PDB file of C-alpha atoms in Angstrom:
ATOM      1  CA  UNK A 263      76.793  57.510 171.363  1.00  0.00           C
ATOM      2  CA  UNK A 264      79.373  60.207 170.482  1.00  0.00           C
ATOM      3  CA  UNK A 265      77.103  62.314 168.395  1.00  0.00           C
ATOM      4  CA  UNK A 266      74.071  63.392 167.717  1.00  0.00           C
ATOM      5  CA  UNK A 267      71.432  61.181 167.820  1.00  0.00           C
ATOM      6  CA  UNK A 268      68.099  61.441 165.906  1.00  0.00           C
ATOM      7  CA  UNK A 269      65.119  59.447 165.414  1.00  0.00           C
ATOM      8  CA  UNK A 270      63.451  59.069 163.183  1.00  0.00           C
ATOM      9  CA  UNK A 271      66.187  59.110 160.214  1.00  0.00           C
ATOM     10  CA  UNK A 272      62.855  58.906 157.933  1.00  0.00           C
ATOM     11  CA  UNK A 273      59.496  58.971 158.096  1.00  0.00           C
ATOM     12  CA  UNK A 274      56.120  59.879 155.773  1.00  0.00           C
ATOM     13  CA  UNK A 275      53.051  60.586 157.137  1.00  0.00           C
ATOM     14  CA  UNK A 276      49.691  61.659 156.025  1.00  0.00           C
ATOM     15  CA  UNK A 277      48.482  65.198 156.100  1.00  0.00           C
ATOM     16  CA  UNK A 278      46.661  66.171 158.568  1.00  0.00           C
ATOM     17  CA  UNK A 279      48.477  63.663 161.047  1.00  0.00           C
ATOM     18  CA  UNK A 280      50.741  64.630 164.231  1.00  0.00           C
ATOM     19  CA  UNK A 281      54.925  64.150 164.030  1.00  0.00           C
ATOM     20  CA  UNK A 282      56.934  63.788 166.999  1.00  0.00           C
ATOM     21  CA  UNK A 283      60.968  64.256 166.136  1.00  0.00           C
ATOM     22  CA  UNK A 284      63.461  63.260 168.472  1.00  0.00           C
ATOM     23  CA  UNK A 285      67.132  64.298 169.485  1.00  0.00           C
ATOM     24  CA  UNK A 286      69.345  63.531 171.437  1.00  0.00           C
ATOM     25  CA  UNK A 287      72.015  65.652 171.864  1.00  0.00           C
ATOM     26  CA  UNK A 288      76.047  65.422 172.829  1.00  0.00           C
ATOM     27  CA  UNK A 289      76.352  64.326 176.323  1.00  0.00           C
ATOM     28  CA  UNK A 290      77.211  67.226 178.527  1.00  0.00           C
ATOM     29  CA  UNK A 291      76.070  69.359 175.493  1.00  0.00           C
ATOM     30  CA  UNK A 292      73.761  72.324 177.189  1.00  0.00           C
ATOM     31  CA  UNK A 293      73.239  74.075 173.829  1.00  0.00           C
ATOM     32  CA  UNK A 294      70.744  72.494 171.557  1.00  0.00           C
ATOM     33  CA  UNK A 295      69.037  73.730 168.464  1.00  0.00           C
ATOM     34  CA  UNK A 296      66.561  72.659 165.800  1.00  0.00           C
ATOM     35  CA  UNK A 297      66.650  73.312 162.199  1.00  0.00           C
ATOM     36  CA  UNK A 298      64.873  72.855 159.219  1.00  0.00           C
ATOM     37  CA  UNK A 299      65.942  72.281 155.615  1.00  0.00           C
ATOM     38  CA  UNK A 300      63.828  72.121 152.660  1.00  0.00           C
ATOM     39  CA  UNK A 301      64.585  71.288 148.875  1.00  0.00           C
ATOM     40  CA  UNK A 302      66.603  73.343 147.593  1.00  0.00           C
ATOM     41  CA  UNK A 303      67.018  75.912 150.245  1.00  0.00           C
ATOM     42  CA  UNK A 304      69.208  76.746 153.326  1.00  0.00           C
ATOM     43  CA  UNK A 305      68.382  76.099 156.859  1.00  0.00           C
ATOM     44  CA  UNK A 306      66.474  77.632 158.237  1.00  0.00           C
ATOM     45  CA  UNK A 307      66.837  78.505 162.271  1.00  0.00           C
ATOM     46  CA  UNK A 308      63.552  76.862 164.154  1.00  0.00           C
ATOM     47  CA  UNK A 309      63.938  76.872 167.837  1.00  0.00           C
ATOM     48  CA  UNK A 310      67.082  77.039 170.694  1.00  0.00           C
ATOM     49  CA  UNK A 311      67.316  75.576 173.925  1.00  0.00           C
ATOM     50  CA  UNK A 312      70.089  76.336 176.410  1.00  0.00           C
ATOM     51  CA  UNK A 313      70.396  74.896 179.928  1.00  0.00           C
ATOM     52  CA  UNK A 314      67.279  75.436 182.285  1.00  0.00           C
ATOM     53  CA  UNK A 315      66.869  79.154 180.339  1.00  0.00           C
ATOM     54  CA  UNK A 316      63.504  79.948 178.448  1.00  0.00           C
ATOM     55  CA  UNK A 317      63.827  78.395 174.830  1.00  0.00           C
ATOM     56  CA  UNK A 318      64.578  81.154 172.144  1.00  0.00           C
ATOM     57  CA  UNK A 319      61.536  79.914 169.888  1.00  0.00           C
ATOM     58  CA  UNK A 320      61.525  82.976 167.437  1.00  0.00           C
ATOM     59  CA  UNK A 321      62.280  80.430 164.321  1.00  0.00           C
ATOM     60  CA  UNK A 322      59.126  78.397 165.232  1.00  0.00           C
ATOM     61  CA  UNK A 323      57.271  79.182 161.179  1.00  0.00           C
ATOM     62  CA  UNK A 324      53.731  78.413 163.076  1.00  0.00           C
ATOM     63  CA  UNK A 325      51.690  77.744 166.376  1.00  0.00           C
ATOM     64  CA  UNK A 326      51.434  74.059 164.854  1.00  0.00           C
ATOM     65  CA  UNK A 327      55.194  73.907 165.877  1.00  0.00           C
ATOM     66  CA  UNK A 328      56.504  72.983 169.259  1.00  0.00           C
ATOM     67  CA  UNK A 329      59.074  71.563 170.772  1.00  0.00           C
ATOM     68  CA  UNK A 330      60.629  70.646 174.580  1.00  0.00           C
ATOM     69  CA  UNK A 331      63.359  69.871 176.541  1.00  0.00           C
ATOM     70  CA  UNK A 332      63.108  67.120 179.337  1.00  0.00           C
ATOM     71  CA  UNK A 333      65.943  67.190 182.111  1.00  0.00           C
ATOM     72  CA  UNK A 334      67.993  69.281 180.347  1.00  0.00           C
ATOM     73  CA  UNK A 335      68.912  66.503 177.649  1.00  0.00           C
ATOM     74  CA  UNK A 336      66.966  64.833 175.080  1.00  0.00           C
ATOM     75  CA  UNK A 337      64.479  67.016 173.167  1.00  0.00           C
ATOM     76  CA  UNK A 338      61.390  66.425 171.100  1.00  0.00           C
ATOM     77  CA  UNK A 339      60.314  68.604 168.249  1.00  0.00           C
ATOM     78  CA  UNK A 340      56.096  68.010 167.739  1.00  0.00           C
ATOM     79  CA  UNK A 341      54.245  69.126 164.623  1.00  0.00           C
ATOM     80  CA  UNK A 342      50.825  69.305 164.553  1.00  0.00           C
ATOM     81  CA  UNK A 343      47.971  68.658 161.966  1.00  0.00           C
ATOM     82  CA  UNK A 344      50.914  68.274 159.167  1.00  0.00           C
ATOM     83  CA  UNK A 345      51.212  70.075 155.645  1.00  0.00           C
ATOM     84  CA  UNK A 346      52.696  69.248 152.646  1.00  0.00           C
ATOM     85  CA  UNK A 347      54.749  72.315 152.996  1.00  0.00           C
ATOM     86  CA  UNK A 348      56.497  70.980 156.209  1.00  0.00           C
ATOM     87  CA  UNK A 349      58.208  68.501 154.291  1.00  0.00           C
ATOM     88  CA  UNK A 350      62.051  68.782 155.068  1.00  0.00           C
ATOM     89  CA  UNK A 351      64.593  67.516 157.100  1.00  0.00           C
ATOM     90  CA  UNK A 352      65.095  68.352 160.541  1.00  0.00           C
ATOM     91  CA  UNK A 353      67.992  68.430 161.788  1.00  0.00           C
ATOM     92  CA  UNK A 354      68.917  69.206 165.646  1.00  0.00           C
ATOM     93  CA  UNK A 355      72.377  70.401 166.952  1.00  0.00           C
ATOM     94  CA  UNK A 356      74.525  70.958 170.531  1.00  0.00           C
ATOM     95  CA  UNK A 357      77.362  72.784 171.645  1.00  0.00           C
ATOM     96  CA  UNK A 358      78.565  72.876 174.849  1.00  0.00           C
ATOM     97  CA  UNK A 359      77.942  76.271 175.203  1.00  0.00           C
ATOM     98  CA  UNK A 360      76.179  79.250 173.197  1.00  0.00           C
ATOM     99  CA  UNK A 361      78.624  82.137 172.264  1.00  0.00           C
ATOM    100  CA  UNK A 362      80.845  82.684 175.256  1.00  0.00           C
ATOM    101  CA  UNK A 363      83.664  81.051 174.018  1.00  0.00           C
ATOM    102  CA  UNK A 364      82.374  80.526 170.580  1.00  0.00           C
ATOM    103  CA  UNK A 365      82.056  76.542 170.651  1.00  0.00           C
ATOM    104  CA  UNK A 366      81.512  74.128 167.265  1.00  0.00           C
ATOM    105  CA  UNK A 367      78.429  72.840 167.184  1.00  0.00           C
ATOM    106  CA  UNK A 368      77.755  69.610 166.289  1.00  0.00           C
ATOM    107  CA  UNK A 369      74.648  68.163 163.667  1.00  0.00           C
ATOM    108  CA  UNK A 370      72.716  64.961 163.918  1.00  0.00           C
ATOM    109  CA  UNK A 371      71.792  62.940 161.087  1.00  0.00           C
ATOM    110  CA  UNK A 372      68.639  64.510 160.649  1.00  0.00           C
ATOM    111  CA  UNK A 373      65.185  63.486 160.389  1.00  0.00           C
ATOM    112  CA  UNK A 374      63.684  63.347 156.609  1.00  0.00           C
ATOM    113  CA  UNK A 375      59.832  64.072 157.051  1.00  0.00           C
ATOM    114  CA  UNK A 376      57.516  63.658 153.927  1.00  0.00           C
ATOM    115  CA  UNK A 377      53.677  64.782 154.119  1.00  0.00           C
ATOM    116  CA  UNK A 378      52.167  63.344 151.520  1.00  0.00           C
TER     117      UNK A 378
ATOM    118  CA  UNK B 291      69.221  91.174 158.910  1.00  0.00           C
ATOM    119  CA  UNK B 292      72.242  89.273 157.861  1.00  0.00           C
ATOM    120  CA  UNK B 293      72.445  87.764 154.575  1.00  0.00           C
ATOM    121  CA  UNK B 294      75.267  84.665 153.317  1.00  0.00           C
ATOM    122  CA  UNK B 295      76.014  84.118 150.146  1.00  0.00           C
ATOM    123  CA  UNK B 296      77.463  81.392 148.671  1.00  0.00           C
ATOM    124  CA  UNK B 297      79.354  81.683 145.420  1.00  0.00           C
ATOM    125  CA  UNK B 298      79.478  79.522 143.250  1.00  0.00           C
ATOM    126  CA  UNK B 299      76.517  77.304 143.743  1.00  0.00           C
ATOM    127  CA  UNK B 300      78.174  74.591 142.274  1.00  0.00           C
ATOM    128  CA  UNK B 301      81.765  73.575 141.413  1.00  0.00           C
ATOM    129  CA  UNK B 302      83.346  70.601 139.157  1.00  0.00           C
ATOM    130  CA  UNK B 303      87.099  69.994 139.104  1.00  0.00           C
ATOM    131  CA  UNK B 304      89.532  67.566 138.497  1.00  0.00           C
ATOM    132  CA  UNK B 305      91.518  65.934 141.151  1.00  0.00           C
ATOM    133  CA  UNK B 306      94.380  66.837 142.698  1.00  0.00           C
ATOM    134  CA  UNK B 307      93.391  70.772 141.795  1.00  0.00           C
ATOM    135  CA  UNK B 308      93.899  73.289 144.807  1.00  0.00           C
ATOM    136  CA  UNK B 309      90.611  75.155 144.745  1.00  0.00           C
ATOM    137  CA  UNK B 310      88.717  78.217 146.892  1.00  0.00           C
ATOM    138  CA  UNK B 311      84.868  78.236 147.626  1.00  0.00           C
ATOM    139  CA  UNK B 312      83.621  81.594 148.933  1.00  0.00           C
ATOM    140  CA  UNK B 313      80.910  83.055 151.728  1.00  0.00           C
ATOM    141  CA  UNK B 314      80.037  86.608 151.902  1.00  0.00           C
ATOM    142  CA  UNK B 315      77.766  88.124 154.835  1.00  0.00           C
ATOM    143  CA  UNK B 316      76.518  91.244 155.209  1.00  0.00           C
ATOM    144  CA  UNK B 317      76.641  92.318 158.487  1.00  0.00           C
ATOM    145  CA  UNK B 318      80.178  91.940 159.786  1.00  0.00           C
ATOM    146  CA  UNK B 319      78.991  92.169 163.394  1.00  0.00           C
ATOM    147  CA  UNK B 320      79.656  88.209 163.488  1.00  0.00           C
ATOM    148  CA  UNK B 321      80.989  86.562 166.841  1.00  0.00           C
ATOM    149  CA  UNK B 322      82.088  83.328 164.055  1.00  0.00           C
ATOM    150  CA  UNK B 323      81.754  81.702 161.234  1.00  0.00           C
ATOM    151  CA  UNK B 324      82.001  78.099 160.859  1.00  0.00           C
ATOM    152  CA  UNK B 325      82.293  75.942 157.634  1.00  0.00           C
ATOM    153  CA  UNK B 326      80.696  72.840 156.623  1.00  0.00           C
ATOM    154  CA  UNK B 327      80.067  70.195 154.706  1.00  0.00           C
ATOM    155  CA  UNK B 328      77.083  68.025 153.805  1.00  0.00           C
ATOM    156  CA  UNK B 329      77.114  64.244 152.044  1.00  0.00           C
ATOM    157  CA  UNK B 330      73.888  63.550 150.022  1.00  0.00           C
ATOM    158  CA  UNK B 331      71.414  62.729 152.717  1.00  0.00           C
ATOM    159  CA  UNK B 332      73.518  63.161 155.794  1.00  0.00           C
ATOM    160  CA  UNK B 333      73.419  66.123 158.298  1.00  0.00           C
ATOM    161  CA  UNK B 334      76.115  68.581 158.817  1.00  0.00           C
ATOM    162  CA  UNK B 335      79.676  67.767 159.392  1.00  0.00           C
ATOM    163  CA  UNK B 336      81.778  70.472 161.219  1.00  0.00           C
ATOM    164  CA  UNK B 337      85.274  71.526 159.242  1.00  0.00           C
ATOM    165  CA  UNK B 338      86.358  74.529 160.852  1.00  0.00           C
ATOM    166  CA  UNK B 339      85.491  77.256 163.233  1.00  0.00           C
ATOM    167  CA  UNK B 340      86.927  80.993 163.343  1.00  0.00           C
ATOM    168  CA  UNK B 341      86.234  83.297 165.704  1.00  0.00           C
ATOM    169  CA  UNK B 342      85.555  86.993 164.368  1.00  0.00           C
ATOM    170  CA  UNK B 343      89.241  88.062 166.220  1.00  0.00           C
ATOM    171  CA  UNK B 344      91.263  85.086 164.051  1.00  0.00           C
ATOM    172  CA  UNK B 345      91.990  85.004 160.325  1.00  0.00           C
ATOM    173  CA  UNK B 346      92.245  81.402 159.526  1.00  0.00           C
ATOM    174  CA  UNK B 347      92.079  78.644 160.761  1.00  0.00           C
ATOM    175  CA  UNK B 348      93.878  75.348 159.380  1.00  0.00           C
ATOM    176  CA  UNK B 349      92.893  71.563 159.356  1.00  0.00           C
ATOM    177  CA  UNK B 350      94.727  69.027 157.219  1.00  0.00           C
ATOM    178  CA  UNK B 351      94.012  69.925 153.716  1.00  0.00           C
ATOM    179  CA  UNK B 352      91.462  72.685 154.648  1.00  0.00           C
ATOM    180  CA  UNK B 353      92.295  76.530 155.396  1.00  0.00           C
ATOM    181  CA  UNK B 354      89.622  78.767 156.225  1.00  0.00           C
ATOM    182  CA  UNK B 355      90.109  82.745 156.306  1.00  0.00           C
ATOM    183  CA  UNK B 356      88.113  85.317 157.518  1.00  0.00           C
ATOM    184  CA  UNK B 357      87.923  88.915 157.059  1.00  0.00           C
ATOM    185  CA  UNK B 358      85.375  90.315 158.625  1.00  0.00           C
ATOM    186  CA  UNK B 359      85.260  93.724 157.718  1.00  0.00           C
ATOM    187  CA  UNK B 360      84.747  93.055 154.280  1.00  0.00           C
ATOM    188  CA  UNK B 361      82.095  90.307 154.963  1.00  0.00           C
ATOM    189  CA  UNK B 362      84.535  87.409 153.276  1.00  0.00           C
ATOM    190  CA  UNK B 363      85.457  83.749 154.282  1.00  0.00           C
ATOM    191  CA  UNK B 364      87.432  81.522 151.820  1.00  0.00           C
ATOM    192  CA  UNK B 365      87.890  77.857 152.011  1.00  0.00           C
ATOM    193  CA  UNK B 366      90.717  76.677 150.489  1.00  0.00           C
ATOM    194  CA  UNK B 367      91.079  72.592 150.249  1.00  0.00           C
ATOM    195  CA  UNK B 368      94.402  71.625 148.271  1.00  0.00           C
ATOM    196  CA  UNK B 369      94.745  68.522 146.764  1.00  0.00           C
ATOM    197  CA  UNK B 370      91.353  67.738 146.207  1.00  0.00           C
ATOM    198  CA  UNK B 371      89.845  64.003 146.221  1.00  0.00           C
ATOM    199  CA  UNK B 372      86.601  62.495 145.161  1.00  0.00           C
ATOM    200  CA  UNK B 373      85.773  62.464 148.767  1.00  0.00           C
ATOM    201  CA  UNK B 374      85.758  65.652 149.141  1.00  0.00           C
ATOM    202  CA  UNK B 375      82.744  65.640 146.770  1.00  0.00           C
ATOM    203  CA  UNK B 376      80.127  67.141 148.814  1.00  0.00           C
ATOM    204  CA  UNK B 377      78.042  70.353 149.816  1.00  0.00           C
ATOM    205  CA  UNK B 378      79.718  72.940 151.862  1.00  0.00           C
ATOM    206  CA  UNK B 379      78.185  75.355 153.645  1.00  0.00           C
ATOM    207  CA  UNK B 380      79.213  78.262 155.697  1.00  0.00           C
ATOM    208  CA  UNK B 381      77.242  80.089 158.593  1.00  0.00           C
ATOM    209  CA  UNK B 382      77.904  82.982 160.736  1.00  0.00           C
ATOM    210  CA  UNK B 383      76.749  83.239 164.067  1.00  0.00           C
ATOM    211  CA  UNK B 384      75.945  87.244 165.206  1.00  0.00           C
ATOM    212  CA  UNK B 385      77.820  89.348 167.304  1.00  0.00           C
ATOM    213  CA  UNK B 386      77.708  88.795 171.198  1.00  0.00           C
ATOM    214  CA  UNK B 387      76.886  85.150 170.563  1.00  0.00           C
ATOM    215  CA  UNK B 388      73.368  85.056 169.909  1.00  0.00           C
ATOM    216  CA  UNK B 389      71.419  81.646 169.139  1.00  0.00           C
ATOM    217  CA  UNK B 390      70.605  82.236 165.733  1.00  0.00           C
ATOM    218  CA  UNK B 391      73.255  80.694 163.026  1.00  0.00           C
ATOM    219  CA  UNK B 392      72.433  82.093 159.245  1.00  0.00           C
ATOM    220  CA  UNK B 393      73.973  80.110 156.893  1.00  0.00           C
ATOM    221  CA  UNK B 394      74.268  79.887 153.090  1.00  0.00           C
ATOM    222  CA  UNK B 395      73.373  77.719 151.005  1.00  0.00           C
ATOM    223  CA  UNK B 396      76.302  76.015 149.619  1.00  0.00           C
ATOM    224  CA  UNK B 397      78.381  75.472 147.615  1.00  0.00           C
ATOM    225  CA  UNK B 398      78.129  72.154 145.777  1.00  0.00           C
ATOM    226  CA  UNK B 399      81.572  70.249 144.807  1.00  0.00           C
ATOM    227  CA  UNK B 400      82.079  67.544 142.748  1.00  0.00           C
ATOM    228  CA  UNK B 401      85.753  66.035 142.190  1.00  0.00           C
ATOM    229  CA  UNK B 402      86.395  64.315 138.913  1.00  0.00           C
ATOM    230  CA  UNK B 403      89.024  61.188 138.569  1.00  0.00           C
TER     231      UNK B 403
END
């Protein structure tokens, strides 16, 4: 597609369970980020990837966070052993670059996550 | 650490009126800042990007200006319509292009009939 892709656009799960969120960026995109947005607040910066460099992960909020790369494209965001407090959408973004020439980047849909 | 601020949180006007949301930073080391805007349950639709060396940037109905040494961007959408009822946000990215975008958190507009 042209844009962003995520998946899932919505889903609940139990505390205590695993989440896998997906994204798949811009084609040709090499800049890709994750953030997070809860009720009420801004977003919040989780985790950057940019070509075949080490991921910035400084936004990560725990160890129960993690996320990957594969081939340089489509990226997976995995939380573990969920909390109620991780409810919030996700949302994942690419550029075609980072800084350098000061590119747009470009937002998915997001994925709404509810711990319950 | 660099702080936006949106103000106001929330707007309500009637159509057709010319109006001006604001975003303030702290830090005017910024390599950009980029507006906005976000429909009830959607993600994040780019409006407009300006780099720290321009002062506006222009797109239809929608001007954005930036000066960066007093830590101020303006949006300015004339004409408004009921579809431009939405959240807008505005983010800056730090000097020398880091990864990290802050953004605020918005500016919520609602355009009457």
């Amino acid at each position: 597609g042209a844009g962003v892709s995520q998946s899932p656009s919505n889903k609940v799960t139990e505390k205590g369970k695993d989440v896998e969120l997906r994204c798949d960026p811009i084609s040709g995109h090499t800049a890709l980020y994750w953030y997070r947005q809860s009720l009420g607040q801004g977003l919040e910066f989780l985790i950057y990837f940019q070509g075949n460099s080490a991921p910035d992960k400084s936004g990560l909020p725990s160890d129960r966070f993690s996320a990957e790369r594969t081939g340089g494209s489509v990226s997976t965001l995995t939380i573990q052993r969920t909390q109620q407090e991780d409810s919030a959408v996700y949302l994942c973004a690419s550029s075609l670059t980072s800084g350098g020439s000061g590119n747009t980047i470009y937002f998915g849909e997001g994925s709404w996550l509810t711990v319950v | 650490k660099q702080e936006v601020t949106q103000i106001p949180a929330a707007l309500s006007v009637p159509e057709g009126e010319n109006l001006v949301l604001n975003c303030s930073f702290t830090d005017s080391a910024i390599y950009n800042l980029q507006w906005f805007r976000q429909d009830p349950g959607k993600g994040l639709t780019s409006l407009l990007l300006i780099q720290s060396s321009q002062r506006e940037q222009t797109s239809g109905r929608l001007n954005a200006s930036l000066d960066k040494s007093s830590g101020r961007s303006t949006l300015y959408i004339a004409a408004s319509q009921p579809g431009d009822s939405a959240t807008y946000l505005c983010a800056v990215r730090p000097g020398g292009g880091g990864n990290k975008l802050t953004f605020g958190t918005g500016t919520q507009l609602k355009v009457e009939l």
